[in-house]
XYZ file of C-alpha atoms in Angstrom:
654
model
C 116.932 82.031 123.611
C 119.597 81.212 126.578
C 122.084 83.387 127.882
C 124.764 81.187 126.103
C 123.222 81.246 122.630
C 122.711 84.900 122.941
C 126.516 85.108 123.844
C 127.372 83.073 120.789
C 125.223 85.121 118.442
C 127.089 88.083 119.774
C 130.381 86.496 119.192
C 129.528 85.363 115.578
C 128.834 88.724 114.523
C 131.534 90.302 116.357
C 133.863 87.813 114.270
C 132.251 88.772 110.735
C 132.936 92.070 111.734
C 136.582 91.406 112.473
C 136.831 89.594 109.162
C 135.635 92.685 107.416
C 138.393 94.838 109.118
C 140.916 92.221 108.262
C 139.941 92.484 104.665
C 140.287 96.177 105.025
C 143.915 95.611 106.487
C 144.985 93.361 103.677
C 143.500 96.167 100.928
C 145.423 98.688 102.529
C 148.619 96.293 102.502
C 147.960 95.701 98.591
C 147.847 99.372 98.212
C 151.629 99.308 99.403
C 151.044 101.469 102.507
C 153.162 101.071 105.223
C 150.687 99.792 108.223
C 150.888 97.527 111.401
C 147.363 96.399 112.329
C 146.403 94.208 115.031
C 142.833 92.460 115.605
C 142.624 91.614 119.145
C 139.395 89.983 120.540
C 138.878 88.407 124.167
C 136.931 85.085 124.436
C 135.555 83.749 127.432
C 134.730 80.016 128.092
C 132.207 78.470 130.312
C 134.992 78.301 132.912
C 135.686 82.069 132.510
C 139.288 81.559 130.939
C 140.513 84.557 128.857
C 142.320 84.176 125.755
C 143.799 86.697 123.630
C 144.138 86.340 119.786
C 146.501 88.629 117.678
C 146.833 88.857 114.129
C 149.666 91.162 113.025
C 150.492 92.229 109.545
C 153.641 94.015 109.298
C 154.515 95.741 106.053
C 158.116 96.712 105.260
C 158.646 99.610 102.887
C 161.796 98.195 101.015
C 160.295 94.623 100.306
C 156.536 95.743 100.511
C 155.748 92.298 101.749
C 154.424 90.635 105.162
C 156.900 89.979 108.044
C 156.801 86.388 107.597
C 158.355 85.705 111.096
C 155.427 87.531 112.896
C 152.922 86.054 110.879
C 154.264 82.754 111.414
C 154.620 83.177 115.282
C 150.682 84.171 115.261
C 149.866 81.340 113.397
C 151.793 78.991 115.599
C 149.926 80.484 118.647
C 146.785 79.324 116.966
C 147.658 75.762 116.903
C 148.948 75.745 120.638
C 146.941 72.779 122.042
C 146.103 74.478 125.448
C 144.229 77.423 123.702
C 142.429 75.201 121.120
C 140.912 78.551 119.621
C 140.615 76.750 116.154
C 137.488 75.016 117.374
C 135.581 77.956 116.669
C 134.329 78.424 113.092
C 134.967 82.060 112.713
C 138.482 81.946 113.926
C 138.985 79.122 111.299
C 137.714 81.512 108.718
C 140.014 84.309 109.808
C 142.887 81.927 110.133
C 142.057 80.503 106.429
C 141.868 84.034 104.898
C 145.126 85.392 106.338
C 146.925 82.174 105.632
C 145.826 82.330 102.015
C 147.098 85.948 101.754
C 150.394 85.020 103.514
C 151.296 82.196 101.093
C 150.530 84.283 98.101
C 152.788 87.041 99.666
C 155.439 84.365 100.633
C 155.558 82.875 96.827
C 155.975 86.862 95.566
C 158.866 87.173 98.006
C 160.574 84.002 97.113
C 160.362 84.672 93.474
C 161.407 88.339 94.005
C 164.558 86.821 95.998
C 165.484 84.327 93.281
C 165.339 87.248 90.656
C 167.426 89.360 92.671
C 169.949 86.484 93.552
C 169.881 85.546 89.488
C 170.851 89.388 88.895
C 173.754 89.359 91.566
C 174.928 86.139 90.279
C 175.346 87.440 86.696
C 176.786 90.700 87.827
C 179.325 89.062 90.073
C 180.396 86.559 87.224
C 180.869 89.248 84.952
C 182.749 91.642 87.113
C 183.530 90.371 90.544
C 186.075 93.040 91.445
C 183.394 95.734 90.697
C 181.019 94.212 93.354
C 183.756 93.863 96.047
C 184.369 97.627 95.313
C 180.691 98.445 95.659
C 180.817 96.605 99.136
C 183.884 98.687 100.283
C 182.183 101.962 99.320
C 178.649 101.377 100.997
C 180.282 99.800 104.308
C 183.305 102.141 104.771
C 181.781 105.615 102.919
C 178.079 105.347 103.401
C 177.812 103.448 106.611
C 181.258 104.836 108.365
C 182.491 101.488 109.284
C 186.296 100.501 109.366
C 188.251 98.376 106.886
C 188.053 95.258 109.395
C 184.247 95.400 108.929
C 184.336 95.521 104.923
C 186.684 92.749 105.129
C 184.523 90.473 106.994
C 181.471 91.449 105.122
C 183.173 90.717 101.686
C 184.601 87.432 102.625
C 181.288 86.425 104.054
C 179.598 87.365 100.827
C 182.130 85.513 98.798
C 181.631 82.604 101.180
C 177.478 82.826 100.751
C 177.560 83.490 97.268
C 179.610 80.211 96.403
C 177.538 77.861 98.266
C 175.598 74.897 96.614
C 175.782 74.683 93.017
C 177.035 78.233 92.509
C 180.768 76.731 92.777
C 180.468 74.619 89.889
C 178.889 77.386 87.931
C 182.182 79.174 87.696
C 184.121 78.473 84.565
C 186.788 75.697 85.041
C 190.261 76.351 83.582
C 193.341 74.175 83.318
C 196.793 75.633 84.480
C 198.671 74.144 82.123
C 196.282 75.458 79.089
C 196.591 78.162 76.728
C 193.853 80.203 78.472
C 192.944 83.451 76.815
C 191.464 84.896 80.099
C 190.349 88.487 80.610
C 191.693 90.450 83.540
C 189.597 90.266 86.874
C 187.421 87.436 85.638
C 186.085 84.889 88.155
C 187.614 81.389 87.644
C 187.936 77.792 89.021
C 190.820 75.197 88.847
C 191.763 71.864 90.225
C 195.667 72.309 91.422
C 198.298 71.072 93.508
C 200.149 73.502 96.144
C 203.877 73.207 94.752
C 205.396 75.822 97.030
C 204.456 77.897 100.195
C 205.878 81.279 99.677
C 204.738 82.827 102.944
C 202.927 85.988 103.701
C 202.653 89.409 101.658
C 201.629 92.576 102.332
C 199.117 94.877 100.325
C 197.411 97.996 100.517
C 194.115 97.840 102.045
C 192.209 100.421 99.812
C 192.169 103.768 98.017
C 189.374 106.239 97.804
C 189.623 108.880 95.239
C 187.669 112.043 94.633
C 187.288 113.273 91.103
C 185.954 116.862 90.832
C 184.077 118.532 87.535
C 182.619 121.850 87.376
C 179.128 120.704 88.796
C 179.892 117.766 91.019
C 182.237 115.557 92.648
C 182.364 111.668 92.631
C 184.012 109.461 95.093
C 185.344 106.013 93.905
C 186.853 103.340 96.198
C 189.119 100.480 95.101
C 190.259 97.615 97.385
C 193.297 95.527 97.464
C 191.449 92.386 98.799
C 191.586 90.599 95.889
C 194.317 92.688 93.502
C 197.789 92.723 93.186
C 198.094 96.365 93.125
C 195.611 99.530 93.054
C 195.484 101.350 89.887
C 194.457 104.658 91.437
C 197.089 104.813 94.391
C 200.464 106.671 94.009
C 202.837 104.057 95.641
C 205.691 106.605 95.350
C 204.192 108.672 98.183
C 202.373 105.852 99.871
C 203.237 105.436 103.296
C 202.774 101.515 104.675
C 201.823 100.864 108.142
C 199.474 98.814 110.281
C 196.627 101.333 109.461
C 197.397 101.096 105.633
C 198.476 97.492 104.920
C 197.029 93.939 105.217
C 198.420 90.714 104.848
C 197.654 87.415 102.743
C 199.482 84.039 102.238
C 200.731 83.209 98.799
C 201.183 79.966 97.558
C 202.604 78.345 94.044
C 200.498 76.030 92.340
C 200.461 73.822 89.236
C 198.259 71.637 87.563
C 197.945 68.064 89.624
C 200.879 66.023 88.558
C 200.148 62.622 87.064
C 196.488 63.238 86.466
C 195.268 60.667 83.736
C 193.590 61.689 80.690
C 190.064 60.123 81.842
C 189.956 62.423 84.551
C 190.480 65.682 82.327
C 188.173 64.331 80.133
C 185.240 63.999 82.594
C 185.867 67.486 83.618
C 185.418 68.864 80.230
C 182.250 67.036 79.790
C 180.971 68.182 83.204
C 181.989 71.775 83.126
C 182.178 72.445 79.487
C 185.345 73.936 78.881
C 185.945 72.686 75.446
C 187.772 76.067 74.566
C 190.442 75.513 76.986
C 193.647 73.958 75.098
C 195.220 71.445 77.621
C 199.050 70.588 77.659
C 199.403 67.189 78.592
C 202.211 66.656 81.188
C 204.857 64.095 80.570
C 206.597 62.234 83.439
C 208.429 59.703 81.828
C 212.258 59.943 82.384
C 213.380 57.406 79.753
C 216.733 56.479 79.043
C 216.983 58.933 75.844
C 216.664 61.913 78.307
C 219.989 60.959 80.134
C 221.810 64.160 79.229
C 224.803 64.770 81.841
C 224.013 67.923 83.538
C 224.260 69.096 86.854
C 221.712 69.179 89.532
C 220.919 72.763 88.943
C 220.451 72.661 85.578
C 218.387 69.244 85.702
C 216.226 70.917 88.327
C 215.605 73.892 86.479
C 214.383 71.854 83.418
C 212.034 69.803 85.641
C 210.718 72.797 87.112
C 209.753 74.358 83.752
C 207.939 71.090 83.167
C 204.438 72.794 84.262
C 203.384 76.193 84.112
C 203.083 77.806 87.677
C 200.513 80.116 88.960
C 200.278 82.012 92.306
C 197.234 81.815 94.512
C 196.705 84.328 97.318
C 194.319 83.777 100.091
C 193.080 86.124 103.092
C 191.909 84.879 106.350
C 192.694 81.177 106.187
C 190.808 79.010 108.658
C 193.255 76.123 107.859
C 196.389 76.807 106.023
C 197.157 74.824 102.908
C 199.777 71.969 102.920
C 202.550 71.538 100.463
C 201.453 69.065 97.818
C 197.910 69.193 98.603
C 195.517 68.984 95.990
C 192.707 71.499 96.256
C 189.890 73.219 94.053
C 189.546 76.860 94.269
C 187.689 79.621 93.124
C 188.982 82.915 92.605
C 189.537 86.346 90.740
C 192.194 86.004 87.855
C 195.075 88.730 87.388
C 197.827 88.338 84.834
C 201.212 88.872 86.152
C 203.026 92.024 85.697
C 206.357 91.074 86.820
C 209.888 92.292 85.350
C 211.545 88.798 85.697
C 211.899 86.129 83.167
C 209.510 83.778 84.610
C 205.909 84.576 83.644
C 203.113 84.106 86.322
C 199.563 84.637 86.796
C 197.458 84.886 90.039
C 194.477 83.805 91.297
C 192.965 85.622 94.130
C 191.345 82.909 96.132
C 187.737 83.551 97.237
C 187.029 79.674 98.127
C 188.691 76.635 98.661
C 187.377 72.907 98.494
C 189.035 70.017 99.755
C 188.235 66.396 99.151
C 190.076 62.812 100.199
C 188.353 61.496 96.920
C 190.301 61.653 94.032
C 187.657 60.648 91.397
C 186.105 63.719 89.731
C 182.318 62.768 90.184
C 182.882 62.715 94.370
C 184.714 66.130 94.619
C 181.991 67.422 96.871
C 182.270 64.372 99.432
C 185.107 64.554 102.018
C 184.154 60.735 102.880
C 181.664 58.003 102.233
C 180.548 55.449 104.525
C 180.646 51.939 103.513
C 177.062 51.509 102.655
C 177.250 54.803 100.598
C 180.123 53.359 98.615
C 178.130 50.319 97.861
C 175.325 52.645 96.734
C 177.410 54.360 94.089
C 179.362 51.437 92.777
C 179.264 47.431 92.666
C 182.259 46.768 94.986
C 182.144 42.805 94.351
C 181.624 43.293 90.733
C 184.425 45.646 90.384
C 186.636 43.384 92.553
C 186.274 40.311 90.735
C 186.473 42.118 87.096
C 189.980 43.582 88.591
C 191.536 40.300 89.597
C 190.802 38.638 86.293
C 191.963 41.506 84.455
C 195.314 41.503 86.356
C 195.487 37.768 86.095
C 195.310 38.088 82.492
C 198.382 40.843 82.321
C 200.385 38.965 84.998
C 200.737 35.676 82.743
C 197.687 33.902 84.912
C 199.521 34.220 88.113
C 196.333 34.445 90.564
C 198.558 35.230 93.689
C 200.331 38.270 91.927
C 197.002 39.323 90.925
C 195.734 39.432 94.430
C 198.699 41.215 95.947
C 198.440 43.758 92.985
C 194.761 44.593 94.240
C 195.961 44.776 97.762
C 198.965 47.180 96.878
C 196.639 49.459 94.828
C 194.094 49.751 97.674
C 196.878 50.384 100.354
C 197.457 53.821 101.955
C 199.244 55.454 104.952
C 196.788 55.550 107.849
C 199.136 55.855 110.639
C 202.587 57.251 111.285
C 204.856 56.744 114.378
C 208.074 58.584 114.195
C 209.686 57.800 110.891
C 207.747 54.484 110.450
C 204.510 54.367 108.540
C 201.590 51.811 108.757
C 199.323 50.806 105.804
C 201.634 51.088 102.723
C 202.453 48.190 100.697
C 205.329 48.562 98.092
C 205.276 45.825 95.710
C 208.026 44.098 92.988
C 207.489 42.083 90.218
C 210.537 40.828 88.665
C 211.322 38.463 85.577
C 209.091 40.968 83.514
C 209.520 42.064 79.983
C 209.055 45.226 77.784
C 205.389 44.158 76.974
C 204.136 43.467 80.695
C 205.508 46.979 81.818
C 203.581 48.719 78.607
C 200.466 46.876 79.240
C 200.461 47.653 83.111
C 201.136 51.119 82.384
C 198.639 51.559 79.985
C 195.852 49.725 82.019
C 196.466 52.073 85.107
C 195.897 55.075 82.816
C 192.559 53.535 82.511
C 191.538 52.994 86.089
C 193.627 55.199 88.242
C 193.254 59.046 88.666
C 196.627 59.851 89.203
C 199.706 57.876 88.012
C 203.499 58.643 86.830
C 205.748 56.112 85.165
C 209.668 56.485 86.087
C 211.848 54.913 83.597
C 215.458 54.526 84.114
C 218.680 52.633 84.706
C 221.313 53.131 87.160
C 223.143 56.061 85.271
C 219.670 58.035 85.243
C 219.070 57.359 88.811
C 222.293 58.554 89.989
C 222.810 61.387 87.715
C 219.216 62.707 88.428
C 218.203 64.660 91.621
C 214.953 63.464 92.904
C 214.695 65.863 95.794
C 213.080 69.238 95.398
C 215.518 72.024 95.908
C 214.658 75.724 96.899
C 216.688 78.169 94.462
C 217.114 81.158 96.412
C 219.491 82.625 93.548
C 216.472 83.090 91.236
C 214.487 86.151 91.204
C 211.270 84.270 92.512
C 213.176 82.077 94.787
C 211.099 79.084 93.495
C 211.026 75.642 94.711
C 212.314 73.426 91.946
C 210.393 70.386 91.260
C 211.320 67.177 90.612
C 209.660 63.670 89.697
C 209.145 62.868 93.335
C 206.918 65.861 94.131
C 203.547 64.358 93.885
C 200.181 64.581 95.804
C 199.238 61.968 97.878
C 197.441 58.713 96.493
C 199.685 58.913 93.388
C 200.557 55.789 91.814
C 204.300 55.266 90.643
C 205.572 52.738 88.592
C 209.372 52.608 88.425
C 210.794 50.306 85.548
C 213.961 49.233 87.232
C 216.918 48.590 84.958
C 219.385 46.382 86.827
C 220.045 48.499 89.615
C 222.130 46.715 92.386
C 223.376 47.905 95.743
C 226.861 48.673 94.570
C 225.885 51.439 92.113
C 223.064 53.305 94.300
C 224.592 56.707 95.953
C 222.897 59.037 97.977
C 220.740 60.540 95.486
C 219.308 57.169 94.490
C 218.637 56.758 98.163
C 215.889 59.341 97.961
C 213.726 56.552 96.010
C 214.522 54.122 99.039
C 213.344 56.806 101.411
C 210.306 57.159 99.453
C 209.432 53.591 99.562
C 210.437 52.813 103.327
C 209.569 56.146 105.058
C 206.823 57.241 102.751
C 208.759 60.756 102.731
C 210.846 62.892 100.563
C 213.566 65.366 101.335
C 213.426 68.738 100.192
C 216.652 70.802 100.059
C 216.215 74.293 101.777
C 219.803 75.985 101.394
C 222.074 74.067 103.791
C 219.379 72.140 105.392
C 216.794 69.359 104.608
C 213.135 68.738 105.372
C 211.588 65.417 105.234
C 207.976 66.080 103.891
C 205.273 63.097 104.022
C 204.375 61.485 100.776
C 201.585 58.633 100.707
C 202.722 57.447 97.172
C 202.246 53.868 96.346
C 205.577 52.241 94.594
C 205.295 49.441 92.219
C 208.655 48.279 90.660
C 208.919 46.111 87.619
C 212.251 44.633 86.852
C 214.373 41.835 85.400
C 215.656 40.600 88.175
C 214.805 41.026 91.782
C 215.059 45.087 92.603
C 217.563 46.516 95.013
C 214.992 49.073 96.111
C 213.422 48.022 99.420
C 210.184 46.412 98.846
C 207.618 44.940 101.161
C 206.574 42.016 98.717
C 208.783 40.609 95.653
C 207.203 38.220 93.647
C 208.689 36.326 90.771
C 205.990 35.905 88.281
C 205.041 32.506 87.141
C 204.433 32.718 83.461
C 201.609 30.208 83.238
C 199.859 31.817 80.094
C 200.556 34.484 77.519
C 199.712 38.415 78.152
C 196.160 39.013 77.244
C 194.672 42.369 76.820
C 191.772 42.517 79.330
C 190.326 46.038 77.925
C 188.785 44.065 75.097
C 186.535 42.476 77.592
C 185.591 45.230 79.619
C 182.660 47.337 78.774
C 182.512 50.891 79.253
C 180.221 50.728 82.504
C 182.305 47.975 83.977
C 185.465 50.192 83.480
C 183.538 53.096 84.985
C 182.663 50.806 87.925
C 186.321 49.884 88.508
C 187.280 53.666 88.590
C 184.847 54.490 91.325
C 185.680 51.166 93.075
C 189.523 52.140 92.940
C 189.032 55.658 94.338
C 186.185 54.847 96.867
C 187.798 51.945 98.984
C 190.679 53.583 99.697
C 189.066 56.177 101.960
C 187.297 53.699 103.971
C 188.437 53.548 107.802
C 189.337 50.226 109.275
C 189.336 48.605 112.501
C 189.891 45.383 113.934
C 187.281 43.936 116.545
C 188.163 42.954 120.028
C 187.449 39.181 119.586
C 189.178 38.933 116.306
C 192.274 40.986 118.112
C 192.192 38.087 120.805
C 192.329 35.284 118.286
C 195.189 36.884 116.484
C 197.085 36.971 119.507
C 196.479 33.398 120.273
C 197.399 32.557 116.846
C 200.826 34.450 117.044
C 201.505 32.803 120.332
C 200.879 29.345 118.897
C 203.238 29.851 115.780
C 206.037 30.837 117.950
C 205.663 27.762 120.073
C 205.165 25.441 117.170
C 208.097 26.620 114.845
C 210.667 27.225 117.590
C 213.865 29.021 116.086
C 212.047 29.912 112.876
C 209.112 31.301 114.727
C 207.007 34.200 113.254
C 208.525 37.577 114.280
C 206.850 40.712 115.201
C 207.627 42.182 111.484
C 205.791 39.161 109.910
C 202.942 39.744 112.140
C 202.648 43.237 111.067
C 202.869 42.311 107.322
C 200.051 39.816 107.988
C 197.973 42.386 109.622
C 198.607 44.909 106.687
C 197.815 42.207 104.307
C 194.557 41.102 105.826
C 193.530 45.063 105.870
C 194.347 45.366 102.208
C 192.027 42.442 101.662
C 189.208 43.580 103.828
C 189.165 46.738 102.129
C 189.428 45.702 98.496
C 186.028 43.951 99.446
C 184.330 46.905 100.937
C 184.524 45.920 104.534
C 185.783 48.367 107.070
C 186.241 45.406 109.916
C 188.336 42.315 109.835
C 186.691 38.984 109.852
C 188.499 35.646 110.744
C 187.835 34.308 107.015
C 189.852 37.291 105.881
C 192.467 36.648 108.059
C 192.665 33.127 106.971
C 193.007 34.028 103.484
C 195.670 36.636 104.117
C 197.592 33.635 106.234
C 197.138 31.425 103.160
C 198.496 34.132 100.651
C 201.429 34.832 102.704
C 202.209 31.005 102.935
C 202.114 30.678 98.902
C 204.214 33.767 98.633
C 206.956 32.563 100.962
C 207.097 29.350 98.586
C 208.114 31.756 95.731
C 210.787 33.447 97.685
């Protein structure tokens, strides 16, 4: 027998012995004994290089499982290309043996972790405040850390707990509903920020010692997600930086103008059949023209919807006025002595989304290709134009302009000038068309409001939200123009002329021209941006400022398009209307150069009646809307020529 064969026999026997030792380690581990064993052998190749192989199994006393990180690191070293130790049969056997045990223990660990997570989930859903108090007791009393460490750990715990599908496992409520909610329960809601109330102070926490004959118990109550501490004597409480913390308070309402099909989808998705929802009414009709002063009128409007307070600690990005959000928090019933009842949600998590469709709340944006995966853009556009044409007496040009109006939005603001919105006026319309368009918009849009007024209503009604500093709550009185972005407004204009418009009626004009609404705060006014699409329907050409005013050509009778639309087609149209509006848009350099050449040529050919800059901007806006309606994010020359033809046809109707 050669020296090399003797050496191989020696190593083979040695490896078999090592394997038995490793089996002993695993057996010891299975007996739940805390051990840390190492198997170390030195190998020598023909080139006399030395390698060291170490297997480490570390057992934790708490989990009684292997340290997965240490074992994974050891296995990674075995697979290192320079060491090539897995060529040896005995090492392969040891590797397979330990790897089998490792996977088995890993499965046990994952199963155990899932059971623990499910237990925490159930406990937190049932009693969230108790779990927060337990964190405070552990961090502050047992570990001796300060309030800042507790606050950080509590907020991180809430953030981690609500990741993934857990956000949707929290019960959804409707703010205007008759919600019989238990105190301190976990709730979720869709709402709009109606007022920013500012910062409030609250007591950080209170520790109470309850002594009995035999022992004493210590209980901790934190104010992080509470309005007040039940165990704290506020009469003798001294508030300073060491005992007080701050949070931001907002007033929220249900999203104005949210259509019924959106609420129905939410009911089906999140199963809140037991919640009674009160439908909002945003119709200001001629029968509601009671002669009241601004204060009384605004007060009536402010009671249109139930208000809730939401309170947020440690905001990364403050909420904006009129911003629609989805929140999860702890519910508490209001205990104020004033006449205005209120409830509070102490917010644990906030989710924002640019997409208004309820099926896409988890997405903040989607690319063009992703949108085409979710809906058939071409089919939706074709069905919409045909439906609009049936509604608008067969007027194809009006149908195209209406579609462009619906997909338009403000994408850029320069001082008081907005870029992207397209206000539209259809005139020579009757009551039937007004009702049919209103009903069809309810079917396909996520947010829509209808305002029906004449000159008396317009001038006698304050459309500007106003801060009432004389009330106990100092509330912001809501008006019909306080809406979230991407809301569609239909105005039924009854014979408005310039001579009868006063300063209050000018608020509508400001919304249409500048896409902003003035808010009255005491002696000063503040202009708040409002990306609201406005469609004006009138018998005569409206005096309100519109980008496009089209007199409808009554080629046919009005047809009801809904009869020919299946449920799948309507669902596809709803997705289309919500998704194409969020697409970004750009004009390639080569197209931009051709447009400049076209503009110069038009000015040279037309002379005194040449195209001006405003007309060019209107053409660019129309081309942008046409591109977005087709699901495209870049402008091509065919779309530009289509916009030019539409503008030429429109000029013949003016």
